[in-house]
GROMACS .gro file of N, CA and C in nm:
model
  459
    1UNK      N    1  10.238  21.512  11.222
    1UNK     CA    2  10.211  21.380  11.277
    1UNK      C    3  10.171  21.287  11.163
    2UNK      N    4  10.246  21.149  11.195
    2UNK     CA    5  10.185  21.050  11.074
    2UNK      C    6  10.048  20.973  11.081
    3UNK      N    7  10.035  20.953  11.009
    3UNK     CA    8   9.914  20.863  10.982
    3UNK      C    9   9.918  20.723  11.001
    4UNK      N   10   9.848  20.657  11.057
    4UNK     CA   11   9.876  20.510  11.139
    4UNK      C   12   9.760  20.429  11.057
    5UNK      N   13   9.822  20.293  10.985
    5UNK     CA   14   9.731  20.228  10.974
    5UNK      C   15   9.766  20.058  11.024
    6UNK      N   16   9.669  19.965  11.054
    6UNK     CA   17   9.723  19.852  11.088
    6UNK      C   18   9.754  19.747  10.992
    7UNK      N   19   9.878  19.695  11.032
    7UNK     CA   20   9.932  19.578  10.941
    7UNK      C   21   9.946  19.477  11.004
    8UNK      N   22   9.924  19.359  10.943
    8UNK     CA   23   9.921  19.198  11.035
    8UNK      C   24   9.970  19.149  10.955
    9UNK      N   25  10.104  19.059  11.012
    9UNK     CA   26  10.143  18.979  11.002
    9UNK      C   27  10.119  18.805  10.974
   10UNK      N   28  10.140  18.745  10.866
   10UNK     CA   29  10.063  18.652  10.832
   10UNK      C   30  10.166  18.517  10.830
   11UNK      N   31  10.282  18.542  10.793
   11UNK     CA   32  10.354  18.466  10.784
   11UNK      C   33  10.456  18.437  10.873
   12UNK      N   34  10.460  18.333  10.988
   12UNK     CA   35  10.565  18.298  11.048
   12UNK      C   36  10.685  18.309  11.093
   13UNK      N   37  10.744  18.333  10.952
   13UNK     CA   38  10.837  18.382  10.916
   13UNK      C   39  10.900  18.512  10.958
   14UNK      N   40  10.818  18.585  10.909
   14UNK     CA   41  10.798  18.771  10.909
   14UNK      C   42  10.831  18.802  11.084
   15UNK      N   43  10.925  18.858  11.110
   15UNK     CA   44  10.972  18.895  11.263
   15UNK      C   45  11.042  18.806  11.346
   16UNK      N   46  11.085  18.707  11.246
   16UNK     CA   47  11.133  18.587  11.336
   16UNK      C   48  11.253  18.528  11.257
   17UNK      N   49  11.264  18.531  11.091
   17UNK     CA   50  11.399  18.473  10.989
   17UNK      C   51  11.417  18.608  10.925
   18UNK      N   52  11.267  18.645  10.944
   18UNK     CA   53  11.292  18.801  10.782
   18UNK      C   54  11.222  18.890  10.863
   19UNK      N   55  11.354  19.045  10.825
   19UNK     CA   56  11.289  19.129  10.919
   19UNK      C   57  11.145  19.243  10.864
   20UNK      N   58  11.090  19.259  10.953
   20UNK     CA   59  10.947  19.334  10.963
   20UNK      C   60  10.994  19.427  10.862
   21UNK      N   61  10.900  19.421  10.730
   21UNK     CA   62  10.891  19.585  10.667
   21UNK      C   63  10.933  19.668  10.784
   22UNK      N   64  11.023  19.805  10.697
   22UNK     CA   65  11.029  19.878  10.711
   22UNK      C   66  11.050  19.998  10.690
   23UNK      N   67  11.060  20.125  10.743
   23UNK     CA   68  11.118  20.248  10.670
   23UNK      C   69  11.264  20.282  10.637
   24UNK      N   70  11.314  20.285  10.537
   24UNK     CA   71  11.482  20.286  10.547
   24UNK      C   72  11.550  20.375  10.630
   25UNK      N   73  11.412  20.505  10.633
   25UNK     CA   74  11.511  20.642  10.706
   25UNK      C   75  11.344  20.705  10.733
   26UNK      N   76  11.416  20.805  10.788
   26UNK     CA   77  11.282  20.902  10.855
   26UNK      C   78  11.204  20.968  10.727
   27UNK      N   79  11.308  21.000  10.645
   27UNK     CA   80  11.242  21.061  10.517
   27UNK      C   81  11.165  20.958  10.373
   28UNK      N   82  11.195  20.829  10.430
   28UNK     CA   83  11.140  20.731  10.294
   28UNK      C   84  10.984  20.770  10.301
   29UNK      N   85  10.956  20.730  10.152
   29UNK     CA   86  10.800  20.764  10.172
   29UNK      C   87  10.760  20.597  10.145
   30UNK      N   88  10.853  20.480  10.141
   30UNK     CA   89  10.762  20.353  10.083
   30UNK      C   90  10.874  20.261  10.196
   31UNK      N   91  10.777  20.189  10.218
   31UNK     CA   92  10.792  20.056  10.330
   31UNK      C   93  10.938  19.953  10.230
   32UNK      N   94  10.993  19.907  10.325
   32UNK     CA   95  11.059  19.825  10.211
   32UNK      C   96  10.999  19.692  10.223
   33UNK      N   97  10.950  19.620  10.084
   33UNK     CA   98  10.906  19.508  10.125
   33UNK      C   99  11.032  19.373  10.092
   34UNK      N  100  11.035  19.294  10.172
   34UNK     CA  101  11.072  19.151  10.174
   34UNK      C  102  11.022  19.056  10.163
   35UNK      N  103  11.113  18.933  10.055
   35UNK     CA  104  11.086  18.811  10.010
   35UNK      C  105  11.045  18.750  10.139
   36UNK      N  106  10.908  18.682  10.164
   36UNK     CA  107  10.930  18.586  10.294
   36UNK      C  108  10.884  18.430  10.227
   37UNK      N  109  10.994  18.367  10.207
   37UNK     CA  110  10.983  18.312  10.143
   37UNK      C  111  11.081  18.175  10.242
   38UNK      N  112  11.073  18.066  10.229
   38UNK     CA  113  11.159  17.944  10.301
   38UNK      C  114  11.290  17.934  10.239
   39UNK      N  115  11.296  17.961  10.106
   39UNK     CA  116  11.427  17.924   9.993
   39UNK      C  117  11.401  17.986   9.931
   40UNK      N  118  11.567  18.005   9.854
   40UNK     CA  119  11.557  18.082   9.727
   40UNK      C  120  11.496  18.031   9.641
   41UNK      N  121  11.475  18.147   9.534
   41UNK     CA  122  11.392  18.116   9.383
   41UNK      C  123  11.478  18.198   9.308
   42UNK      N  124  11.480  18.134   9.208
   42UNK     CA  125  11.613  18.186   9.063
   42UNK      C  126  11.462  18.226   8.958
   43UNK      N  127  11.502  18.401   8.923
   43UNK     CA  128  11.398  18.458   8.821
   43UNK      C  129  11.522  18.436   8.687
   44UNK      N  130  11.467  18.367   8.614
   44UNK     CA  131  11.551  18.331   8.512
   44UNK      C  132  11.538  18.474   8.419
   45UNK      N  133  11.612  18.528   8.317
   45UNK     CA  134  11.617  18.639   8.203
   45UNK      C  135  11.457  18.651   8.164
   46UNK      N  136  11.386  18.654   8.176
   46UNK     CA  137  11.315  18.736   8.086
   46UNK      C  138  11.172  18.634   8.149
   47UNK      N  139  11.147  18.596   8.276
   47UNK     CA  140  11.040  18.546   8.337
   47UNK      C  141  11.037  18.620   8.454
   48UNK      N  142  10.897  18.559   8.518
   48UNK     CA  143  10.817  18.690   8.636
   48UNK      C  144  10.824  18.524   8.744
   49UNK      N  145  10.793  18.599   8.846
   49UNK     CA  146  10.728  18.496   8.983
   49UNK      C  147  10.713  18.540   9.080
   50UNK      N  148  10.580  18.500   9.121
   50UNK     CA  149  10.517  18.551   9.229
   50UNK      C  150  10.582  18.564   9.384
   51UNK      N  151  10.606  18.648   9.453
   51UNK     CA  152  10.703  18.632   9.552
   51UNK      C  153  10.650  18.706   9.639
   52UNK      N  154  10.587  18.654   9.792
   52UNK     CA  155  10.517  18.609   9.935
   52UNK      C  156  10.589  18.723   9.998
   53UNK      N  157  10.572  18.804  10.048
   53UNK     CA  158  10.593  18.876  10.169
   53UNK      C  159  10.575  18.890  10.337
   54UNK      N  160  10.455  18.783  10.341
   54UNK     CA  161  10.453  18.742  10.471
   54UNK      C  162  10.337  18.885  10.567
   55UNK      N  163  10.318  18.999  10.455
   55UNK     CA  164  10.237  19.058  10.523
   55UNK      C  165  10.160  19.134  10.460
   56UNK      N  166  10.000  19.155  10.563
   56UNK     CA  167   9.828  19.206  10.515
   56UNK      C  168   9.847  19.286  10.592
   57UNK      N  169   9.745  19.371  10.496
   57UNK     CA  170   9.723  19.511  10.540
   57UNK      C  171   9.582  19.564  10.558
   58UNK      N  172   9.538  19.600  10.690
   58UNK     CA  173   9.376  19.580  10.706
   58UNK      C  174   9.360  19.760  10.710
   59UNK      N  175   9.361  19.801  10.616
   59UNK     CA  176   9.300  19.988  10.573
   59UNK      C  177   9.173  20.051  10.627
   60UNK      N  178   9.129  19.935  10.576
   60UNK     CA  179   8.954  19.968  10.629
   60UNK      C  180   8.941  20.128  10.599
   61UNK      N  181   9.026  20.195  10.513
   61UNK     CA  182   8.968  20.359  10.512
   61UNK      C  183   8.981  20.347  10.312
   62UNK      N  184   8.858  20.363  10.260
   62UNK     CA  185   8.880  20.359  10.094
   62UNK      C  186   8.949  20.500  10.070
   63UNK      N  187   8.966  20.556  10.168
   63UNK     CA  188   9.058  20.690  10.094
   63UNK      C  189   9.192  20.684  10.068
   64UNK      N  190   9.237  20.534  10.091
   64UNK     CA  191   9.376  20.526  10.081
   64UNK      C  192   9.430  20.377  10.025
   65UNK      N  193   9.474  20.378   9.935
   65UNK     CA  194   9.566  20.249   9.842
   65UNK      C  195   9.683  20.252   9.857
   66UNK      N  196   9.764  20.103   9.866
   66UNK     CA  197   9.882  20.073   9.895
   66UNK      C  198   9.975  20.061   9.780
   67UNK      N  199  10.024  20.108   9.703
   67UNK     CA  200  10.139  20.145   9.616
   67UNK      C  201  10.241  19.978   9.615
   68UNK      N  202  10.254  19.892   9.520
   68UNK     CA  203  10.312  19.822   9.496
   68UNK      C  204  10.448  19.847   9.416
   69UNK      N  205  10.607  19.921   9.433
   69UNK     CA  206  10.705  19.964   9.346
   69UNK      C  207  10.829  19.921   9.346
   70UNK      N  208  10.875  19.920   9.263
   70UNK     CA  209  10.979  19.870   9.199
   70UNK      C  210  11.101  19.932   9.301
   71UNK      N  211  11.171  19.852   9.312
   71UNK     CA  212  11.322  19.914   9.391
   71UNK      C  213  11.402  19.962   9.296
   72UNK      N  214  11.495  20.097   9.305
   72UNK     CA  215  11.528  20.129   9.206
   72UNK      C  216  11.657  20.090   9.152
   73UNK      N  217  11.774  20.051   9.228
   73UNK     CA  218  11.871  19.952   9.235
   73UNK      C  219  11.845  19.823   9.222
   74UNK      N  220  11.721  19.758   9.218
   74UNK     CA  221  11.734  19.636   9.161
   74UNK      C  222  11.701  19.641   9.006
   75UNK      N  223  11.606  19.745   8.983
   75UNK     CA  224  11.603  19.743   8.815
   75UNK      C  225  11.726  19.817   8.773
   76UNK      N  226  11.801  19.876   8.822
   76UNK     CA  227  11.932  19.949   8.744
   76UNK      C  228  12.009  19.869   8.746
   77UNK      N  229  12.039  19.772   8.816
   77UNK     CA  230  12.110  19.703   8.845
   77UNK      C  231  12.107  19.510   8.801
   78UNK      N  232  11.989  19.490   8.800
   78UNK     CA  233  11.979  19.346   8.743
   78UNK      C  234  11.861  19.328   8.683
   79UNK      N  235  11.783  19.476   8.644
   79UNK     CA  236  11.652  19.407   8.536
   79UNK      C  237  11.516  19.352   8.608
   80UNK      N  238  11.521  19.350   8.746
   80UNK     CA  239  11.421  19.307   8.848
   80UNK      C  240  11.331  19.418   8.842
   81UNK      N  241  11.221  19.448   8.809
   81UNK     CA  242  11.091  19.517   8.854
   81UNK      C  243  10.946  19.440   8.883
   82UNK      N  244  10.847  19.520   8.929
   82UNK     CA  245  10.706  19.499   8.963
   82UNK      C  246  10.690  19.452   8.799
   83UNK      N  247  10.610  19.314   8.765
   83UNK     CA  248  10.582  19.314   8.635
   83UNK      C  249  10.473  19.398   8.583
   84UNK      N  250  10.407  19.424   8.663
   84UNK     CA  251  10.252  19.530   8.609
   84UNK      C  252  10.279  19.651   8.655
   85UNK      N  253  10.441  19.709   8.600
   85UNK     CA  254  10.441  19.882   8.647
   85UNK      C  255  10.439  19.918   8.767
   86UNK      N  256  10.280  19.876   8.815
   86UNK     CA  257  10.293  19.928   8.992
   86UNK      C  258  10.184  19.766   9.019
   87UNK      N  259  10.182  19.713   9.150
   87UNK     CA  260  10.073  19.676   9.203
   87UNK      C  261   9.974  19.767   9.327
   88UNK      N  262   9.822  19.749   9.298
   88UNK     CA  263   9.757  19.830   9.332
   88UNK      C  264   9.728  19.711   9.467
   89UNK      N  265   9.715  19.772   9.594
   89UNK     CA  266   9.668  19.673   9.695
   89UNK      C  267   9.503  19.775   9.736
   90UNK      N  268   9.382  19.755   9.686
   90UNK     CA  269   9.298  19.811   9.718
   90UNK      C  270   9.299  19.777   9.880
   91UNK      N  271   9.211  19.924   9.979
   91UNK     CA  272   9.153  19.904  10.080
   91UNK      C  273   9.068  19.779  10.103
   92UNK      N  274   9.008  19.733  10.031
   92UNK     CA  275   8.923  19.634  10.106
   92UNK      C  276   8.982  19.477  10.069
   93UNK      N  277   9.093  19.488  10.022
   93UNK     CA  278   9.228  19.385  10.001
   93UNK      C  279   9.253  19.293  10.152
   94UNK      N  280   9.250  19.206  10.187
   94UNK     CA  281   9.318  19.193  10.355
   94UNK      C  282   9.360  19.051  10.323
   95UNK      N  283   9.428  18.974  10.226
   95UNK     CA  284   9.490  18.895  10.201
   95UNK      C  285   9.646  18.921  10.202
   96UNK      N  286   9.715  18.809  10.213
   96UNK     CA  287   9.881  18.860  10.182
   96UNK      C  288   9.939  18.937  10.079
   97UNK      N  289   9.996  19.042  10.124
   97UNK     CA  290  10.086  19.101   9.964
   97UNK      C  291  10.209  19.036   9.909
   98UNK      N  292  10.135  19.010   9.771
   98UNK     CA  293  10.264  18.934   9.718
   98UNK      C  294  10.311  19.009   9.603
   99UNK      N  295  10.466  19.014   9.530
   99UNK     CA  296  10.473  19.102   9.434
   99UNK      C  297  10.497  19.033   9.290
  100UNK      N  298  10.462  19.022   9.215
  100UNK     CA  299  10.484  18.945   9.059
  100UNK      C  300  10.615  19.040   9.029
  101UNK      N  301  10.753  18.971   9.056
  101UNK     CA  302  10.906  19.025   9.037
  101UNK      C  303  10.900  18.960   8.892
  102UNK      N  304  10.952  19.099   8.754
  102UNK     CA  305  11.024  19.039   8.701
  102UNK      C  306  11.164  19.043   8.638
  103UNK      N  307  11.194  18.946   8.594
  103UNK     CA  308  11.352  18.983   8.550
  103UNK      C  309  11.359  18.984   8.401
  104UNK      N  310  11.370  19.136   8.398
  104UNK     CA  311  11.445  19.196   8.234
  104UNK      C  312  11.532  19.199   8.227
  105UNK      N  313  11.647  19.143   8.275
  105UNK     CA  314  11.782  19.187   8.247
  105UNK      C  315  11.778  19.028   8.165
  106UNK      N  316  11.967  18.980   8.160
  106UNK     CA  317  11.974  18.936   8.077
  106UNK      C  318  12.060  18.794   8.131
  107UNK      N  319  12.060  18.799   8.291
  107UNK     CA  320  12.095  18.711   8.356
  107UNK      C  321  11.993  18.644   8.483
  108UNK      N  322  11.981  18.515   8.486
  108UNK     CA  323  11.914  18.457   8.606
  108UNK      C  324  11.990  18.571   8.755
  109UNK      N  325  11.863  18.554   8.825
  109UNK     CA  326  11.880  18.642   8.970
  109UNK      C  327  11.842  18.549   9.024
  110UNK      N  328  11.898  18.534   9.143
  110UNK     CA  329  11.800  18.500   9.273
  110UNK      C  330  11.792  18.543   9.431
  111UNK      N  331  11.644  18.471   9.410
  111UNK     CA  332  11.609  18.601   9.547
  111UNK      C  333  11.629  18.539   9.669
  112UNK      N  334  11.666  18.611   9.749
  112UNK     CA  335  11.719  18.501   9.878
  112UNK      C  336  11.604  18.553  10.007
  113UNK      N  337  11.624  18.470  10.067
  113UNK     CA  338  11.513  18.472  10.193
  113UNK      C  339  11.547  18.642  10.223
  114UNK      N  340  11.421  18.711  10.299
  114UNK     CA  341  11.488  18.791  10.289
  114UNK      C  342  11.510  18.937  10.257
  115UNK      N  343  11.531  18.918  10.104
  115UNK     CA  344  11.589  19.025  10.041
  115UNK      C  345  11.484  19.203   9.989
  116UNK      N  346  11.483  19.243   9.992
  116UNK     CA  347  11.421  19.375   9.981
  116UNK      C  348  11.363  19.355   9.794
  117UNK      N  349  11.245  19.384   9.787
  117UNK     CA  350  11.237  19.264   9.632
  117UNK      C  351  11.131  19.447   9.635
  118UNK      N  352  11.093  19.497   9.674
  118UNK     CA  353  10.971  19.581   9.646
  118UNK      C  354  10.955  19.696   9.737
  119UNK      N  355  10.874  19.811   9.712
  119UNK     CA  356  10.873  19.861   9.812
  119UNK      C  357  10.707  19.923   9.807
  120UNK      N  358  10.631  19.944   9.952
  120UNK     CA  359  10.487  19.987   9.919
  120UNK      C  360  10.493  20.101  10.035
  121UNK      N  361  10.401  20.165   9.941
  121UNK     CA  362  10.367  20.301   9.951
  121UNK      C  363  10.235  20.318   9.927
  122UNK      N  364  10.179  20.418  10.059
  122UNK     CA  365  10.036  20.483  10.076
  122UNK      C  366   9.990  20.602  10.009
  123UNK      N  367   9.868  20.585   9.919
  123UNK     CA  368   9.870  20.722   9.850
  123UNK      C  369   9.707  20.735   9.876
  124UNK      N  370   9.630  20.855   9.905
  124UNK     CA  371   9.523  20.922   9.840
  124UNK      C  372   9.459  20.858   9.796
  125UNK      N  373   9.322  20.825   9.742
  125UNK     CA  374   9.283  20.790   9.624
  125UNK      C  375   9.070  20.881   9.623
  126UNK      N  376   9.074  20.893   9.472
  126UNK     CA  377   8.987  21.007   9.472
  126UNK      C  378   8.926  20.913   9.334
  127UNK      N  379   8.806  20.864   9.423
  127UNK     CA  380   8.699  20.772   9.282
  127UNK      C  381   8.634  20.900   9.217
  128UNK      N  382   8.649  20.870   9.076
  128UNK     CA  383   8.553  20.928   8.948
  128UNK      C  384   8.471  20.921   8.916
  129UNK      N  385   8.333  20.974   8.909
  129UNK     CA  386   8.258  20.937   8.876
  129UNK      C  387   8.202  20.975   8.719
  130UNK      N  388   8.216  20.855   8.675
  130UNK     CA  389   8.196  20.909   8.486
  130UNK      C  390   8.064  20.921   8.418
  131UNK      N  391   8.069  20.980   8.363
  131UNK     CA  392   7.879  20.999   8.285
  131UNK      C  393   7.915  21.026   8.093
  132UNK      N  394   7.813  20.925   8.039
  132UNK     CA  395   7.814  20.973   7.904
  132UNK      C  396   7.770  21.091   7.823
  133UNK      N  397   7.828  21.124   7.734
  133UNK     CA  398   7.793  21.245   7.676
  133UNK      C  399   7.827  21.220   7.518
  134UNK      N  400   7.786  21.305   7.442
  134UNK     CA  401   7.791  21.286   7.258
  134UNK      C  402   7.935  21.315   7.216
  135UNK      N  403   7.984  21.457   7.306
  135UNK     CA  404   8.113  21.511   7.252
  135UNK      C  405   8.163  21.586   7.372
  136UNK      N  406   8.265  21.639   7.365
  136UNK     CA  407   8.335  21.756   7.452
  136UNK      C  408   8.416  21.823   7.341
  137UNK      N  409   8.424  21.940   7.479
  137UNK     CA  410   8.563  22.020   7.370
  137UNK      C  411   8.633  22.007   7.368
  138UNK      N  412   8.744  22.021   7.262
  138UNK     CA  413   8.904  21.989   7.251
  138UNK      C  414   8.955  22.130   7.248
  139UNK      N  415   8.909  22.204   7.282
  139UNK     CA  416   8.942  22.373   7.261
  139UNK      C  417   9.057  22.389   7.363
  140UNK      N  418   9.198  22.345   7.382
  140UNK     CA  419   9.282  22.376   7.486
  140UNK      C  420   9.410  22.377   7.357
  141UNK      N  421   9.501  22.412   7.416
  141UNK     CA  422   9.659  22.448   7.374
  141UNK      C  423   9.689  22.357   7.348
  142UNK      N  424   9.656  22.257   7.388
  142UNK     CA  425   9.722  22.091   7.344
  142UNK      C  426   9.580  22.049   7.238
  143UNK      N  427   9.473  22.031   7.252
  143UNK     CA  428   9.367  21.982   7.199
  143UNK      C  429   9.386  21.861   7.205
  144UNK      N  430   9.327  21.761   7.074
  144UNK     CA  431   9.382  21.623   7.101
  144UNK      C  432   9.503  21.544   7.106
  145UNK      N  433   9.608  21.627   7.088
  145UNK     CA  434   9.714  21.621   7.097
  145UNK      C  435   9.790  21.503   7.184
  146UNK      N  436   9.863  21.461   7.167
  146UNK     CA  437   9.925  21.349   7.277
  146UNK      C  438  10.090  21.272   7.234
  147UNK      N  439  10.109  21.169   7.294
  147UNK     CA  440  10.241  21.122   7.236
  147UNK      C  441  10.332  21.189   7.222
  148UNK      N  442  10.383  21.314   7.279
  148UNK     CA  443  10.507  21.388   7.232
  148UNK      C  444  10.449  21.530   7.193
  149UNK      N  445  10.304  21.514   7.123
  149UNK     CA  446  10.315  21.648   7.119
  149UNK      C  447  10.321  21.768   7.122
  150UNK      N  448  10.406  21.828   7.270
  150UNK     CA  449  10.432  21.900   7.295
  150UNK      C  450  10.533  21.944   7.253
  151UNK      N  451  10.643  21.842   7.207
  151UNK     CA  452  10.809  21.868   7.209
  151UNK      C  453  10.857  21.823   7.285
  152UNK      N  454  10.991  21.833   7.240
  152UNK     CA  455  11.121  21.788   7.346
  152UNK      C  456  11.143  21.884   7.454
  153UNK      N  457  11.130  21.994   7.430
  153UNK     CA  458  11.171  22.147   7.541
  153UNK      C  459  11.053  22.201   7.572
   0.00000   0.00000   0.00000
């Protein structure tokens, strides 16, 4: 059985020009999100812009964050990703999700009312609690090791 959380609708728009997030298939694990936007916007080569989705997400449970990601056919395909890697939508977030799209490729895009620009996804989340100390050990197989160095194989 899935896990149910509530989403509200904020924008006008959303269920009425542009259709409601949704799941592509029974097996997706991330919502697809859509531009809800009045008109297009042209992401010129190598600039970002903020782009409205039309919908909040009320969690109210801190054990769980909303996954902001990149579609994977739009970055293979025209250079469009999340500009900050992922966006994080914390639980106690209940404003509109919007996604900072940008375009790396090497041609203007534009996004049309609409269009599937992002996709969000629910994950876990497990706070750390950190404390200072003088040193630790590096006594492992890797030690301080990092950047590659493990190898290629």
């Amino acid at each position: 059985m899935h896990r149910r959380i509530e989403a509200r609708i904020v924008n006008p728009l959303l269920g009425e020009q542009i259709p409601v997030p949704s799941y592509a298939t029974d097996g997706s694990a991330a919502l697809d999100l859509r531009a809800c936007i009045e008109a297009p916007i042209t992401l010129r080569a190598g600039s970002r812009e903020l782009i409205k989705t039309g919908l909040a997400i009320n969690m109210m449970d801190p054990s769980l964050v909303a996954i902001v990601a990149s579609r994977s056919g739009l970055s293979l395909k025209h250079g469009l990703h999340v500009a900050q890697g992922i966006g994080v939508v914390d639980a106690d977030y209940h404003g509109e999700i919007a996604v900072i799209l940008a375009n790396s490729g090497q041609e203007d895009y534009v996004v049309q009312p609409g269009d599937r620009i992002a996709q969000l996804m629910f994950q876990p989340v497990v706070q750390v609690a950190l404390s200072m100390v003088d040193k630790f050990s590096t006594e492992t197989e890797r030690g301080e090791g990092g950047f590659g160095s493990t190898g290629k194989s």
